[in-house]
Short mmCIF file of C-alpha atoms in Angstrom, two decimals:
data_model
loop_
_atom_site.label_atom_id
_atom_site.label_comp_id
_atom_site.label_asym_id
_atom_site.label_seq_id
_atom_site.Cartn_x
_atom_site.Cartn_y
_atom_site.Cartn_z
CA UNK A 28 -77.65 -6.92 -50.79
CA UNK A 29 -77.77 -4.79 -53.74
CA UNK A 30 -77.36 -5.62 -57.07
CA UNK A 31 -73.59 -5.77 -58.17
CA UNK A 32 -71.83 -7.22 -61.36
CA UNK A 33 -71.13 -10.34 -61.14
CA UNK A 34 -67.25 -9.64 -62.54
CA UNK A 35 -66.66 -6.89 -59.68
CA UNK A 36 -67.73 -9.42 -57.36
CA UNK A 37 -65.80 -12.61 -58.61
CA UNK A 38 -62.63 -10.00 -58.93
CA UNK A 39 -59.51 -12.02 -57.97
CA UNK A 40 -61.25 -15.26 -57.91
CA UNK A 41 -62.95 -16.15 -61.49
CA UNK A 42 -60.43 -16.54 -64.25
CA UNK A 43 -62.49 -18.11 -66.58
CA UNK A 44 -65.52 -17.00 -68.56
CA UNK A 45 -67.43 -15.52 -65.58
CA UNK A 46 -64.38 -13.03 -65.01
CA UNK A 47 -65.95 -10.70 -67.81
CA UNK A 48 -69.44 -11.98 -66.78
CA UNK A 49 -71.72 -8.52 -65.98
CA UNK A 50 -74.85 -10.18 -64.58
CA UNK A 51 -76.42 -8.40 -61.69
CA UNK A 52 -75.84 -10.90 -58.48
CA UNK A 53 -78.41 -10.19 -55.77
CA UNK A 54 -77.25 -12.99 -53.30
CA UNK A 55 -74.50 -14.61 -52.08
CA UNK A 56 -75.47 -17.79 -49.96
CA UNK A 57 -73.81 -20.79 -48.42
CA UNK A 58 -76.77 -22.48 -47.71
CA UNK A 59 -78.83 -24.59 -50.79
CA UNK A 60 -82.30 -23.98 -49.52
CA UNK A 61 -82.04 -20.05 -49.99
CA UNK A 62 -80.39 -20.26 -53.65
CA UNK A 63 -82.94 -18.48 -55.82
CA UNK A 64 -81.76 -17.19 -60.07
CA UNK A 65 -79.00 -15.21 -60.63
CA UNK A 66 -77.15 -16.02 -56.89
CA UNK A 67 -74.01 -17.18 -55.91
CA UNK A 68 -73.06 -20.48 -54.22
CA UNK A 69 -70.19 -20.58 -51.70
CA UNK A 70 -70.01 -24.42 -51.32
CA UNK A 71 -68.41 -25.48 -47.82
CA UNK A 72 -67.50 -28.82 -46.36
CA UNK A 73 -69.18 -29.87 -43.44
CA UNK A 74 -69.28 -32.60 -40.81
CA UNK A 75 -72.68 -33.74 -41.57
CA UNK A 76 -73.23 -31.86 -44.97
CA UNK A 77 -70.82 -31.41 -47.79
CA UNK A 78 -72.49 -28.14 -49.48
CA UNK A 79 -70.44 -29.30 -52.95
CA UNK A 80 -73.30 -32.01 -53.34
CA UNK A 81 -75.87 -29.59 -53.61
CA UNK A 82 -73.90 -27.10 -56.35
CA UNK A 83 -75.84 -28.98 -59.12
CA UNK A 84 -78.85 -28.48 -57.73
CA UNK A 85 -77.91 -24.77 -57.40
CA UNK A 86 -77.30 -24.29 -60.59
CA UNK A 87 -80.75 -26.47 -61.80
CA UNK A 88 -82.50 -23.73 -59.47
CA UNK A 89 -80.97 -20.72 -61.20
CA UNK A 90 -77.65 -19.86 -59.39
CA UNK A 91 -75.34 -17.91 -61.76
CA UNK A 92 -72.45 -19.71 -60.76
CA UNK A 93 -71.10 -22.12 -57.70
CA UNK A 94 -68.05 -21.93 -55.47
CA UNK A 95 -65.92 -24.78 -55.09
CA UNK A 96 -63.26 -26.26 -53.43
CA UNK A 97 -62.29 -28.83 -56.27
CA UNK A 98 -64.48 -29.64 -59.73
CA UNK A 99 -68.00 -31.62 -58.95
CA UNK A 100 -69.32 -34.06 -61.31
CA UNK A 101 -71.77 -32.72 -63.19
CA UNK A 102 -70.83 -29.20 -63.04
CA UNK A 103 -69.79 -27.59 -65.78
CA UNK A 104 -66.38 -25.56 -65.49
CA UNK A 105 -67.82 -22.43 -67.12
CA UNK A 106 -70.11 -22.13 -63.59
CA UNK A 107 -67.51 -22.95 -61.53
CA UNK A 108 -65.19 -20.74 -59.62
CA UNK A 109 -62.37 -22.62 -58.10
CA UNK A 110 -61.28 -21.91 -54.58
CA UNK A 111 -59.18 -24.27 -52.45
CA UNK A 112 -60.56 -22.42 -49.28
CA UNK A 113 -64.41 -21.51 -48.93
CA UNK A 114 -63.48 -19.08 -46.10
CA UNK A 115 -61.55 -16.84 -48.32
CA UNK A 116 -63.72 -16.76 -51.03
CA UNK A 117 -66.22 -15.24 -48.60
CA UNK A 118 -63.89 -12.85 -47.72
CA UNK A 119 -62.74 -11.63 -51.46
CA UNK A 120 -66.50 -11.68 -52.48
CA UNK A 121 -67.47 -9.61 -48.91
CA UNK A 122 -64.42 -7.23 -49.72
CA UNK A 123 -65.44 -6.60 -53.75
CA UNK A 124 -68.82 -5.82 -52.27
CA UNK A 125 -67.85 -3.89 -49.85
CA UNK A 126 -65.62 -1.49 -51.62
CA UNK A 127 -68.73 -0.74 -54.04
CA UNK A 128 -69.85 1.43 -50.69
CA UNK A 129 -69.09 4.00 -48.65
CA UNK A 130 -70.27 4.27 -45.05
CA UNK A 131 -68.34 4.93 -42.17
CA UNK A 132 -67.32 1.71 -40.36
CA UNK A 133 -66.32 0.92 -36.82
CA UNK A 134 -64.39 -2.14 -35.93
CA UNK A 135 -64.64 -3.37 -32.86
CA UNK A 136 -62.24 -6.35 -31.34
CA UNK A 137 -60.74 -7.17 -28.25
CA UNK A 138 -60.59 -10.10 -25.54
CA UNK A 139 -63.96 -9.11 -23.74
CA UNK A 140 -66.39 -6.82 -24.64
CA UNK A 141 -66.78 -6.63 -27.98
CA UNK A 142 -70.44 -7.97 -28.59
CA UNK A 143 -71.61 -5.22 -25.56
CA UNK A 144 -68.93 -2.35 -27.49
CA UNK A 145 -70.29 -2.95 -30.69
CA UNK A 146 -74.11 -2.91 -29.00
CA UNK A 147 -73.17 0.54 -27.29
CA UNK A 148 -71.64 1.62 -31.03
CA UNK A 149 -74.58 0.93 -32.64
CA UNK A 150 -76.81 2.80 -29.99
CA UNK A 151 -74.63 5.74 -30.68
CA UNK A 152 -74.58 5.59 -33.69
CA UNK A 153 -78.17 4.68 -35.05
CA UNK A 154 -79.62 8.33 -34.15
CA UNK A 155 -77.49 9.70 -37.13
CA UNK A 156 -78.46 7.96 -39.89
CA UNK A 157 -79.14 4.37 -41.62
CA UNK A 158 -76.63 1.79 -39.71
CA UNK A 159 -76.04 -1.59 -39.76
CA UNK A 160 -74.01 -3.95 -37.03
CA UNK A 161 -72.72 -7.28 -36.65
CA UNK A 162 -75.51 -9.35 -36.12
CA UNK A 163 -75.28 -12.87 -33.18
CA UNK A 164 -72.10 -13.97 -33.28
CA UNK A 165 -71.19 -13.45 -36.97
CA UNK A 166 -67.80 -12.07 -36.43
CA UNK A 167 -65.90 -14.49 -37.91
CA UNK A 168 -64.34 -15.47 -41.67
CA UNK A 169 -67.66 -16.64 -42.37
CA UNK A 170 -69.93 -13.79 -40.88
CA UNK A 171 -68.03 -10.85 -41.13
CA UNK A 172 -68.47 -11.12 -45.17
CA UNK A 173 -72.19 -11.41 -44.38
CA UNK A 174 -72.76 -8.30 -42.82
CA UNK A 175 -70.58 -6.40 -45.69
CA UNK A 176 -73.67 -7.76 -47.84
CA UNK A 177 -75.82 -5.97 -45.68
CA UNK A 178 -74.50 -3.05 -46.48
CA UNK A 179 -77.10 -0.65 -48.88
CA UNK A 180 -76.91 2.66 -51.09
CA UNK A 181 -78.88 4.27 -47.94
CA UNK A 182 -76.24 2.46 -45.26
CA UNK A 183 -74.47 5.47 -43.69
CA UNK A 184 -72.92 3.49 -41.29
CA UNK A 185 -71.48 -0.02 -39.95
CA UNK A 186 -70.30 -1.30 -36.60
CA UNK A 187 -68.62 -4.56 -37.21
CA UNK A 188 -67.28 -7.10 -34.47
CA UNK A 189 -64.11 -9.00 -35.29
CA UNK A 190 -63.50 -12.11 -33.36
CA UNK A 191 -60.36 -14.40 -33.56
CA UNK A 192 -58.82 -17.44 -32.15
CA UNK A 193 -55.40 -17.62 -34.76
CA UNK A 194 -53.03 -14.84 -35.42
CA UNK A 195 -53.75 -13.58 -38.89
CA UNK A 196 -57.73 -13.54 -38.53
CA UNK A 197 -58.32 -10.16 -37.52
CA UNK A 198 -55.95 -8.67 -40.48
CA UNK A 199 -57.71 -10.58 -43.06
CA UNK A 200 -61.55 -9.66 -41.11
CA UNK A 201 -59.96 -5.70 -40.80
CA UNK A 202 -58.97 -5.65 -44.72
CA UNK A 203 -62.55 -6.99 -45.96
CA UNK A 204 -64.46 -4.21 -43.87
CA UNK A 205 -62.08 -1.49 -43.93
CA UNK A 206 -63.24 0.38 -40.76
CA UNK A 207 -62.82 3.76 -40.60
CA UNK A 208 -62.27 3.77 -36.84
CA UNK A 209 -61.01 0.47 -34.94
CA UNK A 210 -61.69 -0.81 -31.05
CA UNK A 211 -59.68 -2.66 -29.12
CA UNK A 212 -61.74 -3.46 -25.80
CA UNK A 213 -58.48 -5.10 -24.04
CA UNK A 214 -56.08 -7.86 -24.35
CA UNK A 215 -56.95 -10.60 -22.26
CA UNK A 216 -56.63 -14.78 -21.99
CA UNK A 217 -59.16 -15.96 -24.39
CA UNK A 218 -57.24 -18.36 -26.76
CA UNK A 219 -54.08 -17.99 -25.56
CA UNK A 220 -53.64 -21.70 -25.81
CA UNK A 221 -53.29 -20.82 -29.25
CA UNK A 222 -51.46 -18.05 -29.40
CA UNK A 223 -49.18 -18.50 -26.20
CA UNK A 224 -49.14 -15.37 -24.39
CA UNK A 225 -50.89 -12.06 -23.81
CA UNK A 226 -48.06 -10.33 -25.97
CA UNK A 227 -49.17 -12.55 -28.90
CA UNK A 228 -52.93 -11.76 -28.61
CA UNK A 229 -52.06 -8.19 -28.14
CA UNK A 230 -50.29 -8.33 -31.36
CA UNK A 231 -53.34 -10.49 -32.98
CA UNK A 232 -55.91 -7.59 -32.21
CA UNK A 233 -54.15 -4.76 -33.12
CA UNK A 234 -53.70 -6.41 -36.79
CA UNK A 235 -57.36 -4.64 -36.87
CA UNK A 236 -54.98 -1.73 -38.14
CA UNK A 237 -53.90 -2.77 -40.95
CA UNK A 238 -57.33 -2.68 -42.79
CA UNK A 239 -57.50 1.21 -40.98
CA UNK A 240 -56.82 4.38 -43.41
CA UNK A 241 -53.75 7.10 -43.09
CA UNK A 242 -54.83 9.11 -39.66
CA UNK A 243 -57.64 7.03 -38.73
CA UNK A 244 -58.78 6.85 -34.79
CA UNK A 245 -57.46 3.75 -33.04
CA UNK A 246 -59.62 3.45 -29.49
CA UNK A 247 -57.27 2.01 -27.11
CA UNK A 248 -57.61 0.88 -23.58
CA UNK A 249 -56.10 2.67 -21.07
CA UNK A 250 -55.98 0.72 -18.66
CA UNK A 251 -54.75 -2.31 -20.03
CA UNK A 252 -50.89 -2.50 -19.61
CA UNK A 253 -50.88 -4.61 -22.77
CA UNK A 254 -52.25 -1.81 -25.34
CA UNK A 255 -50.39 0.64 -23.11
CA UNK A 256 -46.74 -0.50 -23.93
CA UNK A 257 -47.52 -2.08 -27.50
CA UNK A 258 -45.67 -0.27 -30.41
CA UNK A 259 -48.83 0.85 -32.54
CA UNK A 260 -48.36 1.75 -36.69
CA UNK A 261 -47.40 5.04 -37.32
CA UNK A 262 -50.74 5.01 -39.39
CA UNK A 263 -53.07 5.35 -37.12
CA UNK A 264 -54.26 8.18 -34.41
CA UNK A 265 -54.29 6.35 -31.14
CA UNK A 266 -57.69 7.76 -28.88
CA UNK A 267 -57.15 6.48 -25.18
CA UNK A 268 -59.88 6.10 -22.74
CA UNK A 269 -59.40 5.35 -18.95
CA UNK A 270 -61.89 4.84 -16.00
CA UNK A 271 -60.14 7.45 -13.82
CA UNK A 272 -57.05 8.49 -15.81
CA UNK A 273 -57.73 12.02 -16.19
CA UNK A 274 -54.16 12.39 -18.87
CA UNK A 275 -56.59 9.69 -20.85
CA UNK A 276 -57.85 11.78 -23.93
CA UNK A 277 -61.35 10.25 -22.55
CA UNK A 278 -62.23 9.12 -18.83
CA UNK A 279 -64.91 8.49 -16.27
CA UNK A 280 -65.05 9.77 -13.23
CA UNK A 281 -66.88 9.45 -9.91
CA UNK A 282 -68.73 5.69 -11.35
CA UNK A 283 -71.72 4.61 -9.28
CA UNK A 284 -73.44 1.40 -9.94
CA UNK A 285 -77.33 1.27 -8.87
CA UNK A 286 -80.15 -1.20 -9.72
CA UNK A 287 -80.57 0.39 -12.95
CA UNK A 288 -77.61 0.43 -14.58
CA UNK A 289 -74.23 2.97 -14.01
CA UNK A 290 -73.79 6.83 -14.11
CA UNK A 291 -70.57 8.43 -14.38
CA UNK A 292 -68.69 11.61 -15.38
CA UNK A 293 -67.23 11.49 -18.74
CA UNK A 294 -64.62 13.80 -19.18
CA UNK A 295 -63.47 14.53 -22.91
CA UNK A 296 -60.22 16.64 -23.52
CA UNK A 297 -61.98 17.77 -27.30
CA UNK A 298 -65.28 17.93 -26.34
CA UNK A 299 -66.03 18.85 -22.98
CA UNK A 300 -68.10 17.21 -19.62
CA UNK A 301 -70.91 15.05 -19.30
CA UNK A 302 -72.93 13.21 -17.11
CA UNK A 303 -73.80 10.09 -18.31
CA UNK A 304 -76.12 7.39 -17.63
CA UNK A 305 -76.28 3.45 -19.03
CA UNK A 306 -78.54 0.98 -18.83
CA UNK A 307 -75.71 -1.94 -17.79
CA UNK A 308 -74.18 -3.01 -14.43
CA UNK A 309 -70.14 -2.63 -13.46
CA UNK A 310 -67.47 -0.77 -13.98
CA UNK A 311 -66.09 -3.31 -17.52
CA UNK A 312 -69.62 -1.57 -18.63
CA UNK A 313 -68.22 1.78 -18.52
CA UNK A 314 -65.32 1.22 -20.25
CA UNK A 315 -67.41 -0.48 -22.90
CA UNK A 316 -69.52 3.14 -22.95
CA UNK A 317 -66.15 5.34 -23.05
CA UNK A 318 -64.91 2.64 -26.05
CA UNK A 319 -68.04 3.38 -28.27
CA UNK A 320 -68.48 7.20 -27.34
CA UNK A 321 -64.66 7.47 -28.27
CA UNK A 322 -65.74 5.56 -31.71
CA UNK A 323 -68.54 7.94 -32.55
CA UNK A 324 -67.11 11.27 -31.35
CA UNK A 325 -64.02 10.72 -33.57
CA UNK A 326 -66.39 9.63 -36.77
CA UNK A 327 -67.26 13.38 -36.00
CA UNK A 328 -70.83 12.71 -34.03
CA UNK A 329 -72.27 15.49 -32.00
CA UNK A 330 -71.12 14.19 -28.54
CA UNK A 331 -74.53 14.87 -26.72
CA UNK A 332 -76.26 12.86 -28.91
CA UNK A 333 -73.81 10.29 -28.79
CA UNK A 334 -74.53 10.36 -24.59
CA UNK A 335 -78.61 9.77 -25.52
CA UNK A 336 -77.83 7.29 -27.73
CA UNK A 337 -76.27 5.48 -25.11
CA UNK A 338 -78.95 5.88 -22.39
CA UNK A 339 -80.46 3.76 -25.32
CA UNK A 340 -78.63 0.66 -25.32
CA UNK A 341 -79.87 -2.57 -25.08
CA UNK A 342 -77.94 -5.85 -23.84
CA UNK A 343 -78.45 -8.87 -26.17
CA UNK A 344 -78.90 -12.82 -25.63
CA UNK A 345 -77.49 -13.88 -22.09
CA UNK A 346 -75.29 -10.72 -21.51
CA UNK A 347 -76.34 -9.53 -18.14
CA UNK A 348 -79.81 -9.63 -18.75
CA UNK A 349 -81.76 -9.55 -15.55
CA UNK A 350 -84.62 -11.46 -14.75
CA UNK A 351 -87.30 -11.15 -11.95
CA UNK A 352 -88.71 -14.40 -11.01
CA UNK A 353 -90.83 -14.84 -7.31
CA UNK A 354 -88.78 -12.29 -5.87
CA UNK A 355 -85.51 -12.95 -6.96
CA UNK A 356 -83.43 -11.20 -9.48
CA UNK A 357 -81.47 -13.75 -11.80
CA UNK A 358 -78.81 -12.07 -13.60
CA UNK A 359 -77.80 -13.95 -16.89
CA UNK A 360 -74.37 -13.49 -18.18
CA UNK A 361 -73.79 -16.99 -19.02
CA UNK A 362 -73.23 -16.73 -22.96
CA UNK A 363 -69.52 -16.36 -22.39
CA UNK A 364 -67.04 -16.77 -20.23
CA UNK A 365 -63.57 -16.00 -19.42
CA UNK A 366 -61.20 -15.28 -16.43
CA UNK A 367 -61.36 -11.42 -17.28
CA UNK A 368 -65.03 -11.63 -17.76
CA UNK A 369 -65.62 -13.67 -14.87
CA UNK A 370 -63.79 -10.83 -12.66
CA UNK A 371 -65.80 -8.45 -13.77
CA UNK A 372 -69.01 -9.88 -13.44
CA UNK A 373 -68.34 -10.78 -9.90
CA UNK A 374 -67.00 -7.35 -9.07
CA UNK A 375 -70.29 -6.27 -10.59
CA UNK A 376 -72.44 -8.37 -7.97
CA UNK A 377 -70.41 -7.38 -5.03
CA UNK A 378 -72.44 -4.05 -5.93
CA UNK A 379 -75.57 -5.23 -6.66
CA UNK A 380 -78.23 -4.05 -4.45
CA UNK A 381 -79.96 -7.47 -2.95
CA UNK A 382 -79.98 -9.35 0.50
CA UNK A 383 -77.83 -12.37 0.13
CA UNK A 384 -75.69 -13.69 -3.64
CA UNK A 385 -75.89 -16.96 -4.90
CA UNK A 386 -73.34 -17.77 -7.98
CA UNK A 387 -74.06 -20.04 -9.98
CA UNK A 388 -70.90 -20.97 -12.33
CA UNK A 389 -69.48 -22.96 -14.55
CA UNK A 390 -66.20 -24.05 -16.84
CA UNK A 391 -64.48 -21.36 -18.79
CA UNK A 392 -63.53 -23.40 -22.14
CA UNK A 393 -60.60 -22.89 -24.42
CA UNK A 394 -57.70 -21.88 -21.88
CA UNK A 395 -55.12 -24.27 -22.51
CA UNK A 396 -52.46 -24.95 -19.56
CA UNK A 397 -54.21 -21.86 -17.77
CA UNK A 398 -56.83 -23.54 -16.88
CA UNK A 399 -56.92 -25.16 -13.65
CA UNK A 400 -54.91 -21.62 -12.30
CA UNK A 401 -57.70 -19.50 -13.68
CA UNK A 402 -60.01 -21.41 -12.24
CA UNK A 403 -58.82 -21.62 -8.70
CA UNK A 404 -58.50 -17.79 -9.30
CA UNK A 405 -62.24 -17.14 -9.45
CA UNK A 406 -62.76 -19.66 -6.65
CA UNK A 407 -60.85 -16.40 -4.46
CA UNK A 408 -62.87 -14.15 -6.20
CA UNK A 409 -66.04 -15.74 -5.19
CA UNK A 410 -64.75 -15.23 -1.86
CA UNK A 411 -63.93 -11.46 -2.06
CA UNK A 412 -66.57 -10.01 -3.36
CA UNK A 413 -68.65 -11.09 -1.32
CA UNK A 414 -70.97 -14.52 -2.46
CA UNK A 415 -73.09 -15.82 -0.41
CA UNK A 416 -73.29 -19.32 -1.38
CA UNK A 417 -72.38 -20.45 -4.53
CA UNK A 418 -73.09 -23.45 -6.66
CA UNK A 419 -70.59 -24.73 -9.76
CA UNK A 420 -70.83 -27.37 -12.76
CA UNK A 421 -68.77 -28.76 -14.95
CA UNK A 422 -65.09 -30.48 -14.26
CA UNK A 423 -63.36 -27.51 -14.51
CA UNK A 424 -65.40 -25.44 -12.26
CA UNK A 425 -64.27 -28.27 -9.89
CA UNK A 426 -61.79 -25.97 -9.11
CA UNK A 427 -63.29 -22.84 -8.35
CA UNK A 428 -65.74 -24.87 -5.96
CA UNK A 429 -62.28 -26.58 -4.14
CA UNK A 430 -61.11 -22.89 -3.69
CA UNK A 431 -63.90 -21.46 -2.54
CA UNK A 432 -65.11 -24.27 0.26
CA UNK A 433 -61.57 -23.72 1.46
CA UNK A 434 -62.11 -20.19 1.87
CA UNK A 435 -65.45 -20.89 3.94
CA UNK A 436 -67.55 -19.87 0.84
CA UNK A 437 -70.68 -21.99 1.49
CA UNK A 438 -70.40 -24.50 -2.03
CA UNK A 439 -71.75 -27.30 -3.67
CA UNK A 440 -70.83 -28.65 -6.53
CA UNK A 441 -73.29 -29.90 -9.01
CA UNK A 442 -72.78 -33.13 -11.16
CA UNK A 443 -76.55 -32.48 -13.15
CA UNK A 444 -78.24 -29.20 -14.30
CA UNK A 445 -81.14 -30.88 -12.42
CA UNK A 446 -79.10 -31.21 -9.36
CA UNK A 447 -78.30 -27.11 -9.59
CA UNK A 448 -81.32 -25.73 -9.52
CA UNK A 449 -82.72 -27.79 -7.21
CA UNK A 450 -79.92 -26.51 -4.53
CA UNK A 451 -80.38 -22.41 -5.76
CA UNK A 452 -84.44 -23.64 -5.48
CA UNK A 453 -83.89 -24.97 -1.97
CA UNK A 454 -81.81 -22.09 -0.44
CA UNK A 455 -83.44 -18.52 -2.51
CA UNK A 456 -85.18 -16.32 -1.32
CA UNK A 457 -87.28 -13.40 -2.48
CA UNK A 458 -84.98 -10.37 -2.15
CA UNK A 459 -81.60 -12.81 -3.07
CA UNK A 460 -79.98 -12.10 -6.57
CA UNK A 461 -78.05 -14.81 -8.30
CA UNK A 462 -75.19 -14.40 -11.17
CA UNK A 463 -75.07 -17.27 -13.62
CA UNK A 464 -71.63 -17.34 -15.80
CA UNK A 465 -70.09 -19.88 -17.93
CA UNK A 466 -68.74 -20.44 -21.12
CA UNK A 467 -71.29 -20.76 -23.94
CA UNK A 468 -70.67 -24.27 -24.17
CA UNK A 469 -71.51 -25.25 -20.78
CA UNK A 470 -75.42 -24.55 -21.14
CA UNK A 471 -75.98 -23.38 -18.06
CA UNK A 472 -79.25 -21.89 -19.37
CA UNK A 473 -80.76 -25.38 -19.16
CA UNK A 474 -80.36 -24.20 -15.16
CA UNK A 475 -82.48 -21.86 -15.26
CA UNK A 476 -85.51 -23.45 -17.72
CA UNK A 477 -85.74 -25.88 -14.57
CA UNK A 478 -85.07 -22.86 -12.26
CA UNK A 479 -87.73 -20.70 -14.27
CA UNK A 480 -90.58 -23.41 -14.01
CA UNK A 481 -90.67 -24.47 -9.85
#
């Protein structure tokens, strides 16, 4: 972070002493251990911790001033800024920072894909200058302010995820990084028990535009009927990408998937044809690639170098990293999960070059009243592209493993993590590959620390 005024940051927030205050601020932190002189404390109720405790001990260590929800004991008022909601004083300090900057930003949201879009972005991107990205799963009210503190007089450029789960979210996230080019990866399920239908998510991520400038690119989908019919603002310069639409202003053509990753030819009505070749399994892959080439041709990027910077990209955490372990290859996808992401991950193994597949899968979380349907729905995908045998945990995944046995899918179902990898132990065999996909919260990488160590 660099140094900034303390009034430019506390704009719209401090209206007492501290609005005219000119300190330099170096830090803005939410946590007590890291306060250091001259920072700011965001104080934020917890569960286990209530961070307004610790604001007088911020201030005894040399904070300038604290953020609160409500006057502390022991505080005085002329360090205080009042703010009923900790999230949005993140968001009004990220956004004063921010607009002391100028880099070119990419948003990037959507219902899947937007942690391996923003990856491919950055890889891109990075070749052309000093750039920053969204960091783990910072992508929230909470992170997204974060990263805009990351941002430096050198900082040419910015690839920022924006997740949601509420309608509203991604207007507020879109308004504090003001991205000069948005994403929108595809409308899918995730959280539609809060927001009801795929109509109402599609109208949640494309609130990404209202943080976008007169004329700026909007990279749309395709492909997914959703985006397609949506009314977009009049504001923005919709770029549309298809795998196989040629009338697509960007598409891929003749895909092939191979051990290594996927080649394809890109076909771009401004720029030309190109072969191109990424690192990443399946066809959702591609679409990710055309989504961030799309981003950082329209910034203006030479488009060749855009293609190399591709070639470059590397997955993070449990995306479809691939392990080799005695013979087998162990693909782990299981930091997320949902019924689009499931399809595609399967369709991805049906291609994957091996002797027999083992699946090993678990719950997708947060579905609402779609749940036990989507679940019996992967259950027939299992069976149609191809599995082998295929192992499930958790109560939901119940139904996948009903669906499946029904089918003639060879199944068991798994009431321990223990009990798992002791069946995937019992039947492997060098040469065999094995998918592992869940939602984050069902752990399934406590599978493979038993699977890892036989």
């Amino acid at each position: 972070m660099e140094a900034i005024a303390a009034n430019i940051l506390l704009e719209g927030l401090a209206v007492n002493a501290l609005a005219q205050c000119e300190t330099p601020v170096t830090l803005v932190t939410t946590d007590s251990r890291e306060v250091c002189p001259g920072c700011i404390f965001v104080a934020f109720p917890g569960e286990k911790f209530d961070g307004h405790d610790f604001a007088a001990k911020a201030l005894e260590n040399g904070a300038l001033c604290v953020v609160l929800n409500h006057p502390v004991e022991g505080v005085p008022e002329e360090k205080s800024v009042i703010c009923p909601d900790s999230y949005h004083a993140m968001m009004v300090l990220g956004a004063n920072y921010r607009s002391q900057f100028h880099p070119k930003v990419v948003g990037v949201t959507g219902s899947v894909g937007k942690t391996t879009t923003k990856q491919m972005t950055y890889a891109a991107i990075a070749g052309f200058g000093s750039t920053i990205k969204t960091e783990g799963n910072q992508n929230n009210e909470l992170g997204l302010p974060r990263t805009m503190f990351r941002i430096g007089k050198e900082t040419q450029y910015a690839v920022v995820e924006m997740g949601m789960s509420h309608a509203g979210e991604i207007e507020r996230l879109s308004k504090c990084a003001r991205p000069d080019v948005g994403i929108i990866t595809c409308i899918g399920v995730s959280h539609i028990g809060n927001l009801g239908s795929q109509e109402n998510i599609c109208k949640a991520k494309l609130e990404i535009c209202a943080g976008l400038p007169e004329g700026a690119p909007l990279v749309l989908n395709g492909d997914d009927p959703f985006l397609r019919k949506a009314v977009l603002p009049d504001h923005v310069r919709p770029v549309w990408f298809s795998l196989g639409d040629e009338n697509a202003d960007v598409c891929a053509l003749s895909i092939q998937q191979d051990e290594k990753g996927m080649s394809f030819v890109l076909e771009d009505h401004e720029e030309g044809t190109f072969l191109v070749k990424i690192p990443a399994m399946g066809r959702h892959n591609v679409a990710n690639a055309l989504a961030a080439y799309c981003a950082a041709t329209r910034l203006g990027l030479n488009a060749r170098r855009v293609i190399a910077g591709l070639a470059d990209f590397e997955q993070t955490g449990m995306r479809q990293k691939v392990v080799h372990v005695r013979g087998v290859d162990v693909i782990e996808d299981c930091y997320n999960a949902n019924p689009d992401s499931m399809k595609a991950a399967l369709a991805m193994f049906r291609e994957y070059p091996c002797k027999r597949r083992f699946a090993l899968l678990g719950d997708m979380l947060e579905l609402g009243d779609i749940s036990r349907a989507a679940h019996e729905e992967v259950g027939r995908q299992a069976v149609e592209n191809k599995v082998d045998y295929l192992v499930t945990y958790g109560e939901q995944a119940k139904r996948i493993a009903v669906v499946a046995a029904a089918k003639g899918l060879p199944t068991l179902h798994a009431d321990t993590y223990a009990q798992a990898a002791e069946a995937l132990l019992n039947k492997m065999q060098p040469g065999d590959a094995l998918l592992v996909k869940a939602s984050r919260g069902m752990a399934l990488e406590k599978v493979l620390e038993i699977f890892y160590k036989e």
